[in-house]
Coordinates of N, CA, C and O in Angstrom, one line a residue:
X222 N 0.9 -1.2 0.0 CA 0.0 0.0 0.0 C 0.9 1.2 0.0 O 1.9 1.3 0.7
X223 N 0.5 2.2 -0.8 CA 1.3 3.4 -0.8 C 1.2 4.2 0.4 O 0.2 4.1 1.2
X224 N 2.1 5.1 0.7 CA 2.1 5.9 2.0 C 0.9 6.7 2.2 O 0.4 6.8 3.4
X225 N 0.3 7.3 1.2 CA -0.9 8.1 1.4 C -2.1 7.2 1.8 O -2.8 7.6 2.7
X226 N -2.2 6.1 1.1 CA -3.3 5.2 1.5 C -3.1 4.6 2.9 O -4.1 4.5 3.6
X227 N -1.9 4.3 3.2 CA -1.6 3.8 4.6 C -1.9 4.8 5.6 O -2.5 4.5 6.7
X228 N -1.6 6.1 5.4 CA -1.9 7.2 6.3 C -3.4 7.4 6.4 O -4.0 7.5 7.5
X229 N -4.1 7.3 5.3 CA -5.6 7.4 5.3 C -6.2 6.3 6.1 O -7.2 6.5 6.8
X230 N -5.7 5.1 5.9 CA -6.3 3.9 6.7 C -6.0 4.1 8.2 O -6.9 3.9 9.0
X231 N -4.8 4.6 8.5 CA -4.5 4.8 9.9 C -5.4 5.8 10.6 O -5.9 5.6 11.7
X232 N -5.7 6.9 9.8 CA -6.6 7.9 10.3 C -8.0 7.3 10.5 O -8.7 7.6 11.5
X233 N -8.5 6.5 9.5 CA -9.8 5.9 9.6 C -9.8 4.9 10.8 O -10.8 5.0 11.6
X234 N -8.8 4.1 11.0 CA -8.7 3.2 12.1 C -8.8 3.9 13.4 O -9.6 3.6 14.3
X235 N -8.0 5.0 13.6 CA -8.1 5.8 14.9 C -9.5 6.3 15.1 O -10.0 6.4 16.3
X236 N -10.1 6.8 14.1 CA -11.5 7.4 14.2 C -12.6 6.4 14.5 O -13.5 6.7 15.2
X237 N -12.4 5.1 14.0 CA -13.5 4.2 14.1 C -13.3 3.0 15.0 O -14.2 2.2 15.2
X238 N -12.1 2.8 15.5 CA -11.8 1.5 16.2 C -12.7 1.3 17.4 O -13.2 0.2 17.7
X239 N -13.0 2.3 18.2 CA -13.8 2.2 19.4 C -15.2 1.8 19.0 O -15.9 1.0 19.7
X240 N -15.8 2.5 18.0 CA -17.2 2.2 17.6 C -17.3 0.8 17.1 O -18.3 0.1 17.3
X241 N -16.3 0.4 16.3 CA -16.3 -1.0 15.7 C -16.2 -2.0 16.9 O -17.0 -3.0 16.9
X242 N -15.4 -1.8 17.8 CA -15.3 -2.7 19.0 C -16.6 -2.8 19.8 O -17.0 -3.8 20.2
X243 N -17.2 -1.6 20.0 CA -18.5 -1.6 20.8 C -19.6 -2.3 20.0 O -20.4 -3.1 20.6
X244 N -19.6 -2.1 18.7 CA -20.6 -2.8 17.9 C -20.4 -4.3 17.9 O -21.3 -5.1 18.0
X245 N -19.1 -4.7 17.8 CA -18.8 -6.2 17.9 C -19.2 -6.7 19.3 O -19.8 -7.8 19.4
X246 N -19.0 -6.0 20.4 CA -19.5 -6.4 21.7 C -21.0 -6.6 21.7 O -21.5 -7.6 22.3
X247 N -21.7 -5.7 21.1 CA -23.2 -5.8 21.1 C -23.6 -7.0 20.3 O -24.7 -7.6 20.7
X248 N -22.9 -7.5 19.4 CA -23.2 -8.6 18.6 C -22.9 -9.9 19.3 O -23.6 -10.9 19.2
X249 N -21.8 -9.9 20.0 CA -21.3 -11.2 20.6 C -21.4 -11.3 22.1 O -21.4 -12.4 22.7
X250 N -21.4 -10.1 22.8 CA -21.6 -10.1 24.3 C -20.3 -10.5 25.1 O -20.4 -10.7 26.3
X251 N -19.2 -10.4 24.4 CA -17.9 -10.8 25.1 C -16.8 -9.8 24.6 O -16.6 -9.8 23.4
X252 N -16.2 -9.1 25.5 CA -15.2 -8.2 25.1 C -14.0 -8.8 24.4 O -13.4 -8.2 23.5
X253 N -13.6 -10.0 24.9 CA -12.4 -10.6 24.2 C -12.7 -11.0 22.8 O -11.9 -10.8 21.9
X254 N -13.9 -11.6 22.6 CA -14.3 -11.9 21.2 C -14.6 -10.7 20.4 O -14.3 -10.6 19.2
X255 N -15.1 -9.6 21.0 CA -15.3 -8.4 20.3 C -14.0 -7.8 19.8 O -14.0 -7.3 18.7
X256 N -13.0 -7.9 20.6 CA -11.7 -7.4 20.1 C -11.2 -8.3 18.9 O -10.7 -7.7 18.0
X257 N -11.4 -9.6 19.0 CA -11.0 -10.4 17.9 C -11.8 -10.1 16.6 O -11.2 -10.0 15.5
X258 N -13.1 -9.9 16.8 CA -13.9 -9.5 15.6 C -13.5 -8.2 15.0 O -13.5 -8.0 13.8
X259 N -13.3 -7.2 15.9 CA -12.9 -5.9 15.4 C -11.6 -6.0 14.7 O -11.4 -5.4 13.6
X260 N -10.6 -6.7 15.3 CA -9.3 -6.9 14.6 C -9.5 -7.5 13.2 O -8.9 -7.0 12.2
X261 N -10.3 -8.6 13.1 CA -10.5 -9.2 11.9 C -11.2 -8.3 10.9 O -10.8 -8.3 9.7
X262 N -12.1 -7.4 11.3 CA -12.7 -6.5 10.5 C -11.7 -5.5 9.9 O -11.7 -5.2 8.7
X263 N -10.8 -4.9 10.7 CA -9.9 -4.0 10.3 C -8.8 -4.6 9.4 O -8.3 -4.0 8.4
X264 N -8.5 -5.9 9.6 CA -7.5 -6.6 8.8 C -8.1 -6.7 7.4 O -7.5 -6.5 6.3
X265 N -9.4 -7.1 7.3 CA -10.1 -7.3 6.0 C -10.2 -5.9 5.3 O -10.0 -5.8 4.1
X266 N -10.5 -4.9 6.0 CA -10.6 -3.5 5.4 C -9.2 -3.1 4.9 O -9.1 -2.6 3.8
X267 N -8.2 -3.3 5.7 CA -6.9 -2.9 5.2 C -6.5 -3.7 4.0 O -5.9 -3.1 3.0
X268 N -6.8 -5.0 3.9 CA -6.5 -5.8 2.8 C -7.1 -5.3 1.5 O -6.6 -5.4 0.4
X269 N -8.3 -4.7 1.6 CA -9.1 -4.2 0.5 C -9.2 -2.7 0.3 O -9.9 -2.2 -0.5
X270 N -8.4 -2.0 1.1 CA -8.5 -0.6 1.2 C -8.4 0.1 -0.1 O -9.2 1.0 -0.5
X271 N -7.4 -0.3 -1.0 CA -7.3 0.4 -2.3 C -8.4 0.2 -3.2 O -8.7 1.0 -4.1
X272 N -9.1 -0.9 -3.0 CA -10.2 -1.3 -3.9 C -11.6 -0.6 -3.5 O -12.5 -0.7 -4.3
X273 N -11.6 0.0 -2.4 CA -12.9 0.6 -1.9 C -13.0 2.0 -2.6 O -12.3 2.9 -2.2
X274 N -13.8 2.1 -3.6 CA -14.0 3.3 -4.3 C -14.8 4.4 -3.6 O -14.6 5.5 -3.6
X275 N -15.9 3.9 -3.0 CA -16.8 4.8 -2.3 C -16.4 4.9 -0.9 O -16.6 4.1 -0.1
X276 N -15.8 6.1 -0.6 CA -15.3 6.3 0.7 C -16.4 6.2 1.8 O -16.1 5.8 2.9
X277 N -17.6 6.5 1.5 CA -18.7 6.4 2.4 C -19.1 5.0 2.7 O -19.8 4.8 3.7
X278 N -18.7 4.1 1.9 CA -19.1 2.7 2.1 C -18.2 2.0 3.0 O -18.4 0.8 3.4
X279 N -17.1 2.6 3.5 CA -16.1 1.9 4.4 C -16.8 1.4 5.7 O -16.6 0.3 6.1
X280 N -17.6 2.2 6.3 CA -18.3 1.8 7.5 C -19.2 0.6 7.2 O -19.3 -0.3 8.0
X281 N -20.0 0.7 6.1 CA -20.9 -0.4 5.8 C -20.1 -1.7 5.5 O -20.5 -2.7 6.0
X282 N -19.0 -1.6 4.8 CA -18.2 -2.8 4.5 C -17.7 -3.4 5.8 O -17.7 -4.6 6.0
X283 N -17.2 -2.5 6.7 CA -16.6 -3.0 7.9 C -17.7 -3.6 8.8 O -17.4 -4.6 9.5
X284 N -18.8 -3.0 8.9 CA -19.9 -3.5 9.7 C -20.4 -4.8 9.2 O -20.5 -5.8 10.0
X285 N -20.5 -5.0 7.9 CA -21.0 -6.3 7.3 C -19.9 -7.3 7.6 O -20.3 -8.5 7.9
X286 N -18.7 -7.0 7.4 CA -17.6 -8.0 7.6 C -17.6 -8.4 9.1 O -17.5 -9.6 9.4
X287 N -17.7 -7.5 10.0 CA -17.7 -7.8 11.4 C -18.9 -8.6 11.8 O -18.9 -9.5 12.6
X288 N -20.1 -8.3 11.3 CA -21.3 -9.0 11.6 C -21.3 -10.4 11.1 O -21.6 -11.3 11.9
X289 N -20.8 -10.6 9.9 CA -20.7 -12.0 9.4 C -19.7 -12.8 10.3 O -20.1 -13.9 10.7
X290 N -18.6 -12.3 10.6 CA -17.6 -13.0 11.5 C -18.2 -13.3 12.9 O -18.1 -14.4 13.4
X291 N -18.9 -12.3 13.4 CA -19.4 -12.5 14.8 C -20.5 -13.5 14.8 O -20.6 -14.4 15.6
X292 N -21.5 -13.4 13.8 CA -22.6 -14.3 13.8 C -22.1 -15.7 13.4 O -22.7 -16.7 14.0
X293 N -21.1 -15.9 12.6 CA -20.6 -17.2 12.2 C -20.0 -17.8 13.4 O -20.2 -19.0 13.7
X294 N -19.1 -17.1 14.1 CA -18.5 -17.7 15.3 C -19.5 -18.0 16.4 O -19.4 -19.0 17.1
X295 N -20.5 -17.2 16.6 CA -21.5 -17.4 17.6 C -22.3 -18.7 17.2 O -22.5 -19.5 18.1
X296 N -22.7 -18.8 16.0 CA -23.4 -20.0 15.5 C -22.6 -21.3 15.6 O -23.1 -22.3 16.1
X297 N -21.3 -21.2 15.3 CA -20.4 -22.4 15.4 C -20.2 -22.8 16.9 O -20.2 -23.9 17.2
X298 N -20.1 -21.8 17.8 CA -20.0 -22.1 19.2 C -21.3 -22.7 19.7 O -21.2 -23.7 20.5
X299 N -22.4 -22.3 19.3 CA -23.7 -22.9 19.7 C -23.8 -24.3 19.2 O -24.2 -25.2 19.9
X300 N -23.4 -24.6 17.9 CA -23.4 -25.9 17.4 C -22.5 -26.8 18.2 O -22.7 -28.0 18.3
X301 N -21.3 -26.3 18.6 CA -20.4 -27.1 19.3 C -20.7 -27.3 20.8 O -20.0 -27.9 21.5
X302 N -21.8 -26.6 21.2 CA -22.2 -26.7 22.6 C -21.6 -25.7 23.5 O -21.7 -25.8 24.7
X303 N -20.8 -24.8 23.0 CA -20.2 -23.7 23.8 C -21.1 -22.7 24.2 O -22.2 -22.6 23.7
X304 N -20.7 -21.9 25.1 CA -21.5 -20.7 25.5 C -21.3 -19.6 24.5 O -20.3 -19.1 24.4
X305 N -22.4 -19.3 23.8 CA -22.4 -18.3 22.7 C -22.1 -17.0 23.1 O -21.6 -16.1 22.7

């Protein structure tokens, strides 16, 4: 990633990390898992940062990525008999 895009992502991360983490907590109910989901969300966004043309869609993409990961892991834990 070029330095300008890296700087832009870093600014976005600093501005959104707490909100993404809180949203992840609301979805899964566990702060440790929320941290994992938030991290996975930002890794996926970073990986695709240059391809995101609509700057306004970043939050929507991050939210959908985090929601899918949270709900998938919650469902898998329930299937395995774990505490969701």
